[in-house]
Amino acid sequence: VTDLVQIDALTGPQTDQLCEFYRNEWWSSGREPDDVRIMLASSSVIVALAERESGRLVAFSRILTDFVFSGMVYDVIVAPEWRSRQIGRRLVEAIVTHPRLRLVQSLRLCCLPNMVPFYEKWGFQVIAGDLQWMMRSQRTAVEAG
Ligand SMILES: CC(C)(COP(=O)(O)OP(=O)(O)OC[C@H]1O[C@@H](n2cnc3c(N)ncnc32)[C@H](O)[C@@H]1OP(=O)(O)O)[C@@H](O)C(=O)NCCC(=O)NCCS
């Protein structure tokens, strides 16, 4: 079994691998490498796993947080060739037990209904009631360039 290490920042090659992850997922396929670099520099906490020897990126996630009231978990992704080998479990466990997030009162995330049973393993619950997510598009991908 390949030895994995947890990392909190990405090297250049790992950033390229993250861009490859993003190209394959439905919510992130249009992300430009320059924007991804801004995102990495600006996220509160990066939780990722890499192969110890090769440094290859195996799993990624990131959190935006105020470190006390709330945190939002984004971009939970395991490399396709590593899926169904308990890596996602290791990644989410590393998020919910992260030392820098220990004071945060609640973590939130947004997912498709078929992912609910996955996150429920760690105590995430669907938010019941009349609260609605709202969104305003601020910038198109073209403007980003
Ligand atoms: C979702 C994802 C992160 C799971 O990672 P993974 O390494 O394949 O999952 P694991 O092998 O660690 O699975 C851990 C447990 O969750 C379960 N699980 C995995 N995917 C699941 C799903 N979609 N729904 C319900 N349970 C799931 C597994 O059966 C396993 O259960 P067990 O421990 O009781 O055997 C991975 O499939 C992925 O990157 N998918 C594409 C990106 C994505 O959709 N991310 C989520 C965005 S909200």
PDB file of C-alpha atoms in Angstrom, residues 1-7 9-11 13-15 17-18 21 25 47-61 75-91:
ATOM      1  CA  VAL A   1       0.000   0.000   0.000  1.00  0.00           C
ATOM      2  CA  THR A   2       1.372   3.419  -0.970  1.00  0.00           C
ATOM      3  CA  ASP A   3       2.262   5.672   1.922  1.00  0.00           C
ATOM      4  CA  LEU A   4       0.230   8.896   1.994  1.00  0.00           C
ATOM      5  CA  VAL A   5       0.986  12.156   3.765  1.00  0.00           C
ATOM      6  CA  GLN A   6      -1.376  14.964   4.680  1.00  0.00           C
ATOM      7  CA  ILE A   7      -0.387  18.320   3.196  1.00  0.00           C
ATOM      8  CA  ALA A   9      -0.237  23.526   0.685  1.00  0.00           C
ATOM      9  CA  LEU A  10       0.257  22.408  -2.893  1.00  0.00           C
ATOM     10  CA  THR A  11       3.428  22.462  -4.972  1.00  0.00           C
ATOM     11  CA  PRO A  13       2.968  19.974  -9.934  1.00  0.00           C
ATOM     12  CA  GLN A  14       0.254  19.267  -7.328  1.00  0.00           C
ATOM     13  CA  THR A  15      -1.553  22.418  -8.455  1.00  0.00           C
ATOM     14  CA  GLN A  17      -2.904  17.777 -10.720  1.00  0.00           C
ATOM     15  CA  LEU A  18      -5.656  19.658  -8.863  1.00  0.00           C
ATOM     16  CA  PHE A  21      -9.178  16.888 -10.822  1.00  0.00           C
ATOM     17  CA  GLU A  25     -15.899  17.247 -11.845  1.00  0.00           C
ATOM     18  CA  VAL A  47      -6.650  19.509   3.592  1.00  0.00           C
ATOM     19  CA  ALA A  48      -5.041  17.220   1.040  1.00  0.00           C
ATOM     20  CA  LEU A  49      -3.302  13.868   0.761  1.00  0.00           C
ATOM     21  CA  ALA A  50      -0.314  13.052  -1.427  1.00  0.00           C
ATOM     22  CA  GLU A  51       1.843  10.011  -2.133  1.00  0.00           C
ATOM     23  CA  ARG A  52       4.862  10.308   0.154  1.00  0.00           C
ATOM     24  CA  GLU A  53       7.435   9.196  -2.419  1.00  0.00           C
ATOM     25  CA  SER A  54       6.221  10.745  -5.650  1.00  0.00           C
ATOM     26  CA  GLY A  55       4.348  13.707  -4.173  1.00  0.00           C
ATOM     27  CA  ARG A  56       1.401  12.941  -6.448  1.00  0.00           C
ATOM     28  CA  LEU A  57      -1.869  14.492  -5.285  1.00  0.00           C
ATOM     29  CA  VAL A  58      -4.317  11.821  -4.128  1.00  0.00           C
ATOM     30  CA  ALA A  59      -7.112  13.812  -2.481  1.00  0.00           C
ATOM     31  CA  PHE A  60      -8.021  17.453  -1.981  1.00  0.00           C
ATOM     32  CA  SER A  61     -10.426  19.631  -0.050  1.00  0.00           C
ATOM     33  CA  ASP A  75     -14.057  20.675  -3.483  1.00  0.00           C
ATOM     34  CA  VAL A  76     -13.863  17.304  -1.744  1.00  0.00           C
ATOM     35  CA  ILE A  77     -12.221  15.171  -4.420  1.00  0.00           C
ATOM     36  CA  VAL A  78     -10.317  11.871  -4.440  1.00  0.00           C
ATOM     37  CA  ALA A  79      -8.243  11.062  -7.548  1.00  0.00           C
ATOM     38  CA  PRO A  80     -10.338   8.730  -9.740  1.00  0.00           C
ATOM     39  CA  GLU A  81      -7.796   5.880  -9.538  1.00  0.00           C
ATOM     40  CA  TRP A  82      -7.815   6.064  -5.725  1.00  0.00           C
ATOM     41  CA  ARG A  83     -11.579   5.963  -5.144  1.00  0.00           C
ATOM     42  CA  SER A  84     -13.312   3.267  -3.076  1.00  0.00           C
ATOM     43  CA  ARG A  85     -10.142   2.677  -1.025  1.00  0.00           C
ATOM     44  CA  GLN A  86     -11.151   4.623   2.094  1.00  0.00           C
ATOM     45  CA  ILE A  87      -9.273   7.744   1.024  1.00  0.00           C
ATOM     46  CA  GLY A  88     -12.417   9.894   1.072  1.00  0.00           C
ATOM     47  CA  ARG A  89     -13.015   8.667   4.599  1.00  0.00           C
ATOM     48  CA  ARG A  90      -9.474   9.652   5.584  1.00  0.00           C
ATOM     49  CA  LEU A  91      -9.917  13.060   3.964  1.00  0.00           C
TER      50      LEU A  91
END
